[in-house]
């Protein structure tokens, strides 16, 4: 709640062990209180199910039992009659329900209740900084809040590359994997697209299975390109579940809730059959292999098996969405008993491989949590495997024909980049920024604690696209901009079939085209993929819009979005060659008729739009989601497309970000 409020709680809301000290608990909020919030005495619903997850334990959506419990609690939160009752229930829950479970369910409920659309959900990195930074930082932050008055507080510096030595080549990618903004995006995506809930409408969002495929496909494309910039080979997919996993990961983070270090995974660990009674996890690697084989079989015959035994064809338009839900799996899966829970199970097998039978009472590793999974090199190996299966399906679709690709009368004569780094050049560098970690320390109202961390940044630039319209009238087009590497790991030109999978979406927008020549100038800051820095690390106290309005609701939803500071790959100091691609497609084939008034849609490419349809009728990733007869990108081009060779040049210096956030 509001840090300047006194919350008065009915006595029986306190768990027994706190009853003797309730007045002390309330008084400690007293000094800085600006107002009093009266918590009403309501009939508390049955919480026995949510209380099955131990208070001091971890909580993972990838664990079936936890997910069922979460669905139950979300339902309870959604069914509270009004905001006042919801708040009362929350204060009752706070000291009883596992904090991760509580935070997750409340966040989902706030995002989906009509009367809470104006409330910001807590910034995850602020509430649980232990999932994002070194415990040394948190300890230092505690010291600061205890000892130093507000005015004197200097930001605490989060060290760069603290999880491994440079001798591990994987460490060259640590700035990407451990980026706080990237992990926040991933956590937020899974919050906006939960795969299970007692309330079906929360799961059943437009093309959510396809978006699961596409958003993660783009992560792999970005990570692989990032690896090429750092002189390491593309990710090797994890498709043999009996082989040792070469990559190690030592998170060097501590769970505040469990007061335990996050368990590491040693190099060359094996996946094992899991039998953990407390988490109700009992699965064999054979289950995973069976799932995999059934997917391969389904793609082979381009049809999935329904529970009735009948086949349902995987068609051109909906097949990818059906597969996405089946593979994740979400509750929209058409046949969970047969195809299983493959993607989620992979996370679980990896997350528990250090203690498969709970003999050592260890919790799951970072792969068990969507807020931390992207830190681990194995995340990308697992998702490369998942993506590969989607790609097998896509490879079976006929290549796009001329009519689908071309736009009669529209010619893109050139595309390029203008900016401070020079024409067709993007410059990247390190930047130091500051976020507020204060809220995550404990329940004490101690004010802000600033932590400074280092992340990649790039100079802003402008896409300049020349379009000639010979139709004789004003028409609408969809401009699609991608960037991709041009050479493979050994320096050979990338064939189209490999390059298309490395195409990184940078922007997509609708554009009116007057007859004759049109010069389109679009700023890199407007990307349909990213959200601005201020939104990734938004201050919980900052509000946009009046509570209950559409504007405020969209602000919550729009916490989802790739962090803008990671828009482009890092490049190299000598200049990494890339190809910029722009296409103008026929808006009549793309458009979705819907009212977007008040809708925040500025990161819709990876996140969709709240309560709306995905704003592009084409397959996600179009036109690169399918194979083509073209051997090289140049063979693929139509008159409504253009390319430009670009360079991303990295400078190994650190700049300070101006007073922000
Ligand atoms: Cu996002 Cu596997 O789906 O982590």
XYZ file of C-alpha atoms and ligand atoms in Angstrom:
665
model
C 0.000 0.000 0.000
C 0.780 3.655 0.265
C 3.958 4.095 2.276
C 2.468 7.015 4.133
C -0.550 5.144 5.399
C -1.288 3.481 8.687
C -3.100 0.244 8.094
C -5.380 -0.778 10.907
C -5.981 -4.453 10.864
C -8.531 -6.426 12.859
C -6.686 -8.361 15.558
C -7.654 -11.827 14.343
C -6.014 -11.091 10.979
C -2.630 -11.570 12.591
C -1.323 -15.111 12.702
C -1.172 -16.368 16.296
C 2.557 -15.827 16.706
C 2.180 -12.099 16.010
C -0.852 -11.463 18.209
C 1.173 -10.455 21.255
C 2.999 -7.746 19.297
C 0.245 -6.291 17.127
C 0.452 -2.853 18.696
C 4.205 -2.743 18.066
C 3.660 -3.812 14.483
C 1.164 -1.040 13.930
C 3.155 1.614 15.753
C 6.221 1.218 13.650
C 4.290 2.639 10.721
C 3.071 5.475 12.910
C 5.749 8.130 12.582
C 5.662 8.650 8.843
C 1.956 8.014 8.410
C -0.083 10.468 6.386
C -3.374 8.652 6.436
C -5.052 5.639 7.944
C -6.466 2.783 5.944
C -9.112 0.871 7.807
C -9.132 -2.774 6.911
C -12.663 -4.030 7.196
C -13.526 -7.186 8.998
C -14.750 -9.512 6.277
C -15.608 -13.185 6.184
C -12.329 -14.720 5.069
C -12.715 -17.251 2.264
C -11.238 -20.707 2.631
C -7.480 -20.331 2.103
C -6.469 -23.878 2.937
C -5.407 -24.593 -0.654
C -3.115 -21.546 -1.098
C -1.638 -22.236 2.324
C -0.405 -25.629 1.090
C 2.594 -23.845 -0.457
C 5.003 -23.344 2.454
C 5.397 -19.708 3.482
C 9.198 -19.779 3.399
C 9.543 -21.939 0.307
C 9.898 -21.128 -3.354
C 6.966 -20.906 -5.738
C 7.067 -21.815 -9.429
C 4.399 -21.648 -12.070
C 6.152 -24.467 -13.851
C 5.248 -26.805 -10.957
C 1.787 -28.252 -11.650
C 0.730 -28.233 -8.037
C 1.824 -24.633 -7.493
C 0.006 -23.601 -10.633
C -3.217 -25.205 -9.505
C -2.876 -23.475 -6.167
C -2.228 -20.149 -7.889
C -5.300 -20.605 -10.101
C -7.288 -21.124 -6.920
C -5.979 -17.987 -5.215
C -6.382 -15.830 -8.351
C -9.975 -16.976 -8.438
C -10.477 -15.988 -4.803
C -8.989 -12.532 -5.490
C -11.128 -12.071 -8.608
C -14.284 -13.035 -6.750
C -13.942 -10.496 -3.949
C -17.036 -8.289 -4.195
C -15.207 -4.960 -4.207
C -11.853 -3.301 -3.791
C -12.269 -2.811 -0.075
C -12.882 -6.505 0.513
C -9.949 -7.373 -1.728
C -7.668 -5.139 0.316
C -8.914 -6.639 3.534
C -8.272 -10.120 2.225
C -4.780 -9.092 1.118
C -3.848 -7.846 4.522
C -5.103 -11.134 5.940
C -3.017 -13.054 3.416
C 0.174 -11.102 3.746
C 1.611 -12.960 6.707
C 0.101 -16.323 5.791
C 0.527 -16.919 2.078
C 3.883 -17.558 0.423
C 5.017 -14.069 -0.713
C 5.874 -15.106 -4.291
C 2.553 -16.870 -4.687
C 0.766 -13.895 -3.127
C 2.533 -11.334 -5.323
C 1.893 -13.318 -8.487
C -1.800 -13.972 -7.840
C -2.492 -10.433 -6.716
C -0.710 -9.038 -9.783
C -2.784 -11.239 -12.097
C -5.967 -10.228 -10.260
C -5.117 -6.517 -10.438
C -4.473 -6.853 -14.167
C -7.821 -8.523 -14.730
C -10.305 -6.940 -12.296
C -12.255 -4.024 -13.775
C -12.104 -2.073 -10.501
C -8.314 -2.296 -10.125
C -7.279 -1.208 -13.586
C -5.854 2.009 -12.183
C -3.605 0.302 -9.651
C -0.053 -0.280 -10.658
C 1.154 -3.745 -9.986
C 4.314 -3.650 -7.918
C 7.530 -3.544 -9.920
C 8.838 -7.058 -9.480
C 12.500 -6.012 -9.321
C 11.672 -3.658 -6.472
C 9.592 -6.098 -4.471
C 11.918 -9.054 -4.930
C 15.351 -7.578 -5.713
C 16.858 -10.914 -4.701
C 15.707 -12.304 -8.049
C 17.730 -9.731 -9.935
C 20.875 -8.801 -8.064
C 23.775 -10.072 -6.009
C 22.887 -10.553 -2.288
C 25.836 -8.331 -1.416
C 23.869 -5.495 -2.922
C 20.837 -6.333 -0.836
C 22.872 -6.581 2.352
C 24.511 -3.295 1.560
C 21.073 -1.823 0.918
C 19.838 -3.031 4.324
C 22.823 -1.409 5.941
C 22.126 1.833 4.159
C 18.467 1.916 5.131
C 19.284 1.154 8.748
C 22.149 3.538 9.215
C 21.957 6.391 6.813
C 19.327 9.114 6.777
C 17.454 9.536 3.489
C 19.325 12.594 2.289
C 22.809 11.075 2.587
C 22.118 7.898 0.671
C 24.430 7.205 -2.213
C 23.392 4.661 -4.821
C 24.800 1.172 -4.300
C 26.687 -0.108 -7.290
C 25.653 -3.512 -8.697
C 28.824 -5.139 -10.041
C 29.054 -6.087 -13.724
C 29.646 -9.707 -14.747
C 29.820 -11.090 -11.240
C 28.585 -14.634 -11.844
C 31.578 -16.194 -13.623
C 35.140 -15.570 -14.760
C 35.971 -14.418 -18.258
C 37.591 -17.777 -18.976
C 34.096 -19.185 -19.508
C 33.119 -18.099 -23.042
C 29.441 -18.121 -21.988
C 30.291 -15.249 -19.700
C 30.588 -12.958 -22.715
C 26.790 -13.031 -22.879
C 26.189 -12.328 -19.201
C 25.247 -8.691 -19.898
C 22.339 -9.995 -21.977
C 21.227 -12.915 -19.806
C 21.438 -11.037 -16.527
C 19.989 -7.784 -17.819
C 17.354 -6.679 -15.327
C 15.118 -5.237 -18.058
C 15.162 -8.432 -20.115
C 14.281 -10.546 -17.098
C 11.514 -8.115 -16.143
C 10.112 -8.327 -19.660
C 10.052 -12.117 -19.540
C 8.450 -12.191 -16.112
C 5.883 -9.645 -17.243
C 5.090 -11.549 -20.420
C 4.284 -14.683 -18.463
C 2.201 -12.616 -16.053
C 0.146 -11.154 -18.887
C -0.157 -14.570 -20.558
C -0.655 -17.082 -17.736
C -1.000 -20.638 -19.021
C -3.559 -21.670 -16.482
C -6.255 -20.106 -14.359
C -9.551 -21.152 -12.860
C -10.904 -18.231 -14.890
C -10.626 -19.374 -18.498
C -10.899 -15.864 -19.987
C -7.559 -14.873 -18.426
C -5.790 -17.603 -20.403
C -7.853 -17.451 -23.564
C -6.323 -14.413 -25.239
C -6.126 -13.826 -28.964
C -3.374 -15.960 -30.559
C -1.628 -16.516 -27.221
C -0.144 -19.855 -28.361
C 1.328 -18.225 -31.438
C 2.660 -15.341 -29.362
C 4.327 -17.843 -27.013
C 6.119 -19.230 -30.060
C 6.962 -15.847 -31.580
C 8.128 -13.960 -28.492
C 10.470 -16.825 -27.553
C 11.594 -17.282 -31.178
C 12.651 -13.636 -31.145
C 14.557 -14.140 -27.895
C 16.511 -16.936 -29.580
C 17.130 -14.841 -32.728
C 18.372 -11.975 -30.576
C 20.525 -14.182 -28.359
C 22.099 -15.994 -31.308
C 22.935 -12.691 -32.986
C 24.342 -11.432 -29.698
C 26.521 -14.569 -29.528
C 27.808 -13.980 -33.054
C 28.770 -10.432 -32.023
C 30.773 -11.944 -29.171
C 32.512 -14.569 -31.239
C 30.657 -17.583 -29.850
C 28.702 -20.098 -31.887
C 24.944 -20.112 -32.042
C 23.139 -22.041 -29.312
C 23.105 -25.821 -29.509
C 19.569 -27.010 -28.893
C 18.938 -29.318 -25.978
C 17.276 -32.213 -27.738
C 18.960 -35.212 -26.140
C 17.653 -35.331 -22.584
C 20.103 -38.059 -21.521
C 23.265 -36.151 -22.419
C 25.171 -34.139 -19.826
C 24.534 -30.389 -19.972
C 27.926 -28.757 -20.469
C 26.826 -25.290 -19.344
C 27.009 -24.500 -15.648
C 25.232 -21.709 -13.850
C 25.975 -20.328 -10.402
C 23.374 -17.629 -9.772
C 25.008 -15.963 -6.744
C 21.633 -14.812 -5.614
C 19.854 -15.424 -2.402
C 16.165 -15.922 -1.889
C 14.986 -13.461 0.726
C 11.883 -15.487 1.396
C 13.658 -18.774 1.920
C 16.876 -17.197 3.246
C 18.737 -19.654 1.060
C 21.119 -19.316 -1.824
C 19.588 -20.134 -5.190
C 21.006 -23.551 -6.048
C 23.634 -23.723 -8.798
C 23.980 -26.274 -11.585
C 27.411 -27.789 -12.048
C 28.985 -28.304 -15.465
C 27.985 -31.584 -17.131
C 24.950 -32.206 -14.961
C 22.421 -34.805 -16.065
C 18.671 -34.494 -16.047
C 17.125 -37.118 -13.758
C 13.711 -38.590 -13.153
C 12.038 -36.396 -10.563
C 10.293 -37.565 -7.445
C 9.684 -34.704 -5.043
C 6.708 -35.361 -2.825
C 6.471 -31.857 -1.299
C 6.165 -30.265 -4.728
C 3.967 -33.127 -5.962
C 6.384 -33.550 -8.824
C 6.782 -37.075 -10.120
C 7.915 -37.343 -13.725
C 10.339 -39.374 -15.763
C 12.595 -38.299 -18.590
C 10.701 -40.875 -20.589
C 7.584 -38.656 -20.282
C 9.515 -35.837 -21.888
C 10.766 -38.094 -24.659
C 7.259 -39.384 -25.321
C 5.941 -35.848 -25.603
C 8.711 -34.917 -28.004
C 8.046 -37.962 -30.197
C 4.316 -37.222 -30.283
C 5.003 -33.661 -31.425
C 7.311 -34.881 -34.154
C 4.632 -37.356 -35.228
C 1.946 -34.652 -35.255
C 4.069 -32.382 -37.432
C 4.905 -35.285 -39.684
C 1.226 -35.835 -40.489
C 0.293 -32.160 -39.948
C -2.475 -33.142 -37.560
C -2.770 -33.536 -33.823
C -4.597 -36.296 -32.045
C -7.651 -35.219 -30.033
C -8.759 -36.965 -26.828
C -11.501 -38.650 -28.862
C -8.811 -40.319 -30.981
C -9.773 -38.267 -34.024
C -7.218 -36.097 -35.824
C -7.370 -32.334 -36.077
C -5.355 -30.892 -38.968
C -2.706 -28.250 -38.281
C -3.730 -25.680 -40.865
C -1.887 -22.678 -42.250
C -3.543 -20.006 -40.142
C -4.316 -21.556 -36.760
C -1.821 -24.435 -36.687
C 0.916 -22.464 -34.958
C -1.474 -21.230 -32.268
C -2.735 -24.753 -31.606
C 0.860 -26.045 -31.405
C 1.952 -23.208 -29.106
C -0.748 -23.948 -26.559
C -0.156 -27.667 -26.874
C 3.583 -27.364 -26.366
C 3.804 -24.776 -23.625
C 1.395 -26.307 -22.447
C -1.446 -23.967 -21.529
C -4.923 -24.906 -20.412
C -5.976 -24.278 -24.027
C -4.032 -27.405 -25.017
C -6.333 -29.598 -27.097
C -4.951 -32.796 -25.578
C -2.830 -32.488 -22.463
C -3.059 -36.141 -21.462
C -1.468 -37.206 -24.758
C 1.016 -34.404 -25.516
C 1.835 -33.650 -21.900
C 3.335 -30.486 -20.568
C 6.546 -30.499 -22.549
C 7.951 -26.981 -22.379
C 7.066 -26.412 -18.714
C 8.434 -29.837 -17.818
C 11.762 -28.977 -19.429
C 12.057 -25.991 -17.100
C 11.247 -28.275 -14.164
C 13.688 -31.061 -15.074
C 16.491 -28.555 -15.418
C 15.510 -26.568 -12.335
C 15.559 -29.650 -10.092
C 18.428 -31.625 -11.586
C 20.683 -30.835 -8.601
C 18.234 -32.497 -6.170
C 15.803 -34.649 -8.148
C 14.412 -36.509 -5.133
C 14.470 -33.671 -2.637
C 16.999 -35.585 -0.547
C 18.885 -32.413 0.267
C 15.801 -30.255 0.747
C 16.977 -27.896 -1.981
C 14.646 -25.600 -3.901
C 14.562 -25.188 -7.672
C 17.261 -23.365 -9.642
C 16.696 -20.211 -11.703
C 15.059 -22.143 -14.570
C 12.087 -22.711 -12.272
C 11.016 -19.077 -12.306
C 10.087 -16.858 -15.260
C 11.688 -13.882 -13.488
C 15.110 -15.550 -13.362
C 15.159 -18.238 -16.096
C 16.778 -16.060 -18.760
C 19.918 -15.691 -16.623
C 20.910 -19.299 -17.238
C 22.696 -20.312 -20.489
C 20.619 -23.486 -20.584
C 17.424 -21.447 -20.978
C 18.452 -20.694 -24.553
C 19.343 -24.305 -25.254
C 15.941 -25.435 -24.047
C 14.073 -22.767 -25.955
C 16.116 -23.457 -29.104
C 14.831 -27.009 -28.893
C 11.250 -25.766 -28.446
C 11.689 -23.311 -31.310
C 13.091 -26.014 -33.532
C 9.876 -27.994 -33.264
C 7.860 -24.925 -34.219
C 10.236 -24.438 -37.143
C 9.642 -28.016 -38.292
C 5.953 -27.197 -38.548
C 6.633 -23.879 -40.321
C 8.901 -25.677 -42.790
C 5.919 -27.745 -43.910
C 3.917 -24.710 -44.964
C 4.117 -23.604 -48.608
C 6.408 -20.605 -49.177
C 4.605 -17.271 -49.456
C 3.652 -16.567 -53.052
C 3.955 -13.308 -54.969
C 0.439 -12.179 -54.126
C 1.073 -12.616 -50.417
C 4.422 -10.823 -50.482
C 4.125 -8.117 -53.090
C 2.072 -4.904 -52.942
C 1.064 -3.831 -56.444
C 1.889 -0.234 -57.231
C 4.023 0.222 -54.120
C 7.774 0.310 -54.521
C 10.268 0.703 -51.684
C 13.227 2.301 -53.410
C 15.517 2.539 -50.390
C 15.884 2.104 -46.657
C 18.602 3.421 -44.400
C 19.524 4.706 -40.968
C 20.432 8.265 -40.022
C 21.872 9.148 -36.659
C 24.690 10.612 -34.648
C 26.889 7.578 -35.347
C 26.775 8.265 -39.084
C 24.635 6.921 -41.892
C 23.712 3.245 -41.601
C 25.669 2.909 -38.390
C 24.399 2.249 -34.892
C 26.689 2.850 -31.976
C 26.465 0.906 -28.715
C 28.163 1.422 -25.351
C 27.660 0.747 -21.642
C 25.414 2.943 -19.595
C 25.012 3.210 -15.844
C 21.458 3.646 -14.597
C 19.861 3.782 -11.213
C 16.769 1.938 -9.939
C 14.972 1.986 -6.628
C 15.312 -1.219 -4.611
C 13.825 0.161 -1.407
C 10.493 -1.555 -1.454
C 11.825 -5.070 -1.511
C 13.775 -5.028 1.709
C 11.023 -5.788 4.168
C 7.792 -4.309 5.387
C 9.453 -1.285 6.981
C 8.690 2.088 5.407
C 12.282 3.141 4.988
C 12.054 5.002 1.743
C 14.152 4.636 -1.318
C 17.423 2.778 -1.800
C 19.036 3.440 -5.111
C 21.076 0.797 -6.885
C 23.191 1.602 -9.888
C 23.759 -1.042 -12.520
C 25.401 -1.182 -15.911
C 23.610 -2.194 -19.089
C 24.013 -1.999 -22.842
C 22.735 1.143 -24.578
C 22.668 2.482 -28.129
C 22.377 5.879 -29.743
C 18.882 6.689 -31.011
C 18.549 6.812 -34.783
C 15.989 7.320 -37.550
C 14.860 4.892 -40.231
C 14.512 6.655 -43.560
C 12.413 4.790 -46.120
C 11.619 5.987 -49.628
C 8.349 4.656 -50.985
C 6.893 5.301 -54.416
C 3.128 4.943 -54.778
C 1.989 4.557 -58.409
C -1.600 3.550 -57.651
C -2.786 7.111 -58.212
C -4.505 7.309 -54.822
C -3.639 7.440 -51.150
C -3.314 3.892 -49.788
C -2.358 2.359 -46.459
C 0.656 0.178 -45.875
C 2.222 -1.709 -42.992
C 5.915 -0.963 -42.652
C 7.896 -3.924 -41.265
C 11.506 -3.417 -40.227
C 13.957 -6.192 -39.336
C 17.704 -6.516 -38.873
C 19.876 -9.639 -39.164
C 23.521 -10.727 -39.318
C 24.951 -11.277 -42.778
C 27.668 -13.847 -42.129
C 27.717 -17.151 -40.271
C 30.052 -18.170 -37.455
C 32.828 -18.959 -39.943
C 32.439 -15.743 -41.963
C 30.460 -17.216 -44.876
C 27.411 -15.314 -46.202
C 24.270 -16.568 -44.480
C 21.852 -18.396 -46.777
C 18.231 -17.190 -46.569
C 17.085 -20.281 -44.686
C 19.490 -19.528 -41.811
C 19.277 -15.776 -41.992
C 15.477 -15.624 -41.774
C 15.621 -17.327 -38.354
C 18.000 -14.596 -37.164
C 15.753 -11.749 -38.343
C 15.142 -9.458 -35.369
C 11.967 -7.403 -35.493
C 12.764 -3.735 -34.788
C 9.506 -1.972 -35.645
C 6.142 -2.295 -37.359
C 3.715 0.544 -38.053
C 0.838 1.626 -40.270
C 1.558 4.324 -42.814
C -0.584 6.349 -45.231
C 1.078 6.641 -48.638
C 0.257 9.575 -50.904
C 0.463 9.133 -54.662
C 4.045 9.674 -55.816
C 7.147 9.691 -53.643
C 6.916 9.366 -49.866
C 9.841 9.798 -47.539
C 9.069 8.020 -44.281
C 11.108 8.966 -41.230
C 10.571 6.871 -38.122
C 12.474 7.253 -34.859
C 14.046 4.166 -33.263
C 12.388 5.197 -29.983
C 8.965 4.406 -31.455
C 9.691 0.684 -31.796
C 6.652 -1.610 -31.611
C 8.872 -4.119 -29.805
C 10.242 -2.097 -26.918
C 9.048 -0.042 -23.983
C 10.985 2.970 -22.756
C 13.435 2.682 -19.910
C 11.094 4.589 -17.614
C 8.403 1.970 -18.043
C 10.673 -1.034 -17.561
C 11.927 0.437 -14.314
C 8.922 2.527 -13.490
C 8.551 3.908 -10.044
C 5.717 2.239 -8.217
C 4.613 5.612 -6.941
C 4.340 7.120 -10.392
C 0.838 6.977 -11.787
C -0.421 7.406 -15.289
C -4.072 8.269 -15.657
C -6.918 8.236 -13.200
C -7.558 4.885 -11.531
C -10.269 2.949 -13.333
C -9.658 4.613 -16.697
C -8.495 2.865 -19.824
C -5.314 4.898 -19.824
C -4.342 3.590 -16.416
C -5.256 0.014 -17.339
C -3.011 0.095 -20.354
C -0.156 1.402 -18.296
C -0.270 -1.799 -16.214
C -0.401 -4.042 -19.242
C 2.377 -2.174 -20.907
C 4.897 -3.187 -18.299
C 5.324 -5.956 -20.870
C 7.790 -5.033 -23.614
C 11.376 -5.655 -24.624
C 13.552 -3.106 -22.788
C 14.441 -0.300 -25.161
C 18.091 -0.265 -24.115
C 18.346 -3.766 -25.662
C 16.690 -2.839 -28.979
C 19.776 -3.647 -31.038
C 22.549 -6.208 -30.615
C 25.850 -5.101 -29.131
C 27.871 -5.298 -32.328
C 31.670 -5.324 -32.174
C 34.399 -2.748 -31.684
C 35.479 -3.150 -35.291
C 31.870 -2.863 -36.508
C 29.519 -5.832 -36.871
C 27.943 -6.095 -40.334
C 24.161 -6.458 -40.404
C 21.445 -6.108 -42.988
C 18.504 -3.798 -42.418
C 15.287 -4.900 -44.115
C 12.133 -2.873 -44.734
C 8.916 -3.971 -46.372
C 5.604 -2.240 -46.987
C 2.783 -4.758 -47.078
C -0.817 -4.213 -48.133
C -2.720 -2.956 -45.132
C -5.938 -4.459 -46.471
C -4.420 -7.898 -45.890
C -2.941 -6.966 -42.515
C -5.490 -4.914 -40.705
C -7.608 -5.871 -37.756
C -10.774 -3.838 -37.356
C -10.831 -2.765 -33.747
C -11.072 0.300 -31.627
C -7.651 1.239 -30.285
C -8.745 4.469 -28.625
C -6.904 4.772 -25.358
C -5.152 1.454 -25.963
C -1.462 1.391 -25.316
C -0.045 -0.611 -28.180
C 3.534 0.530 -28.290
C 5.053 -2.872 -27.524
C 2.434 -4.963 -29.298
C 4.833 -6.984 -31.456
C 5.918 -9.254 -28.581
C 3.150 -8.481 -26.080
C -0.115 -7.943 -27.956
C -2.649 -5.371 -26.751
C -4.720 -5.667 -23.614
C -8.264 -6.943 -24.221
C -7.753 -6.580 -27.965
C -6.805 -8.750 -30.873
C -3.214 -9.006 -32.001
C -3.029 -5.930 -34.248
C -1.737 -7.658 -37.389
C -3.638 -10.327 -39.274
C -0.496 -11.870 -40.797
C 1.445 -14.686 -39.212
C 3.751 -13.388 -36.488
C 7.221 -12.931 -37.922
C 5.870 -12.398 -41.468
C 7.483 -12.546 -44.031
C 10.338 -14.521 -42.436
C 8.365 -17.165 -40.566
C 8.347 -19.529 -43.568
C 11.006 -21.036 -45.744
C 11.331 -19.815 -49.313
C 12.752 -21.018 -52.596
C 15.127 -18.055 -52.443
C 18.689 -19.087 -51.744
C 19.854 -15.677 -50.516
C 17.943 -12.706 -49.110
C 18.582 -10.823 -52.353
C 16.615 -13.511 -54.235
C 13.712 -13.068 -51.848
C 13.212 -9.319 -52.385
C 10.113 -7.954 -54.128
C 9.632 -4.347 -55.351
C 7.933 -3.452 -52.023
C 11.035 -4.468 -50.045
C 14.497 -2.971 -49.648
C 17.689 -3.801 -47.763
C 20.722 -1.832 -46.619
C 24.052 -2.994 -45.219
C 24.552 -1.543 -41.740
C 27.167 -1.627 -39.055
C 26.801 -1.858 -35.290
C 29.875 -0.434 -33.623
C 30.469 -1.032 -29.925
C 32.599 1.328 -27.834
C 33.809 -0.091 -24.537
C 33.109 2.978 -22.424
C 30.539 3.618 -19.720
C 28.281 6.652 -19.753
C 26.089 7.869 -16.934
C 22.404 8.081 -17.504
C 20.948 11.483 -16.617
C 18.774 11.704 -13.499
C 15.981 9.337 -14.471
C 13.369 7.040 -13.032
Cu 9.217 -17.996 -21.232
Cu 10.104 -21.128 -21.146
O 8.573 -19.864 -21.584
O 10.345 -19.416 -20.231
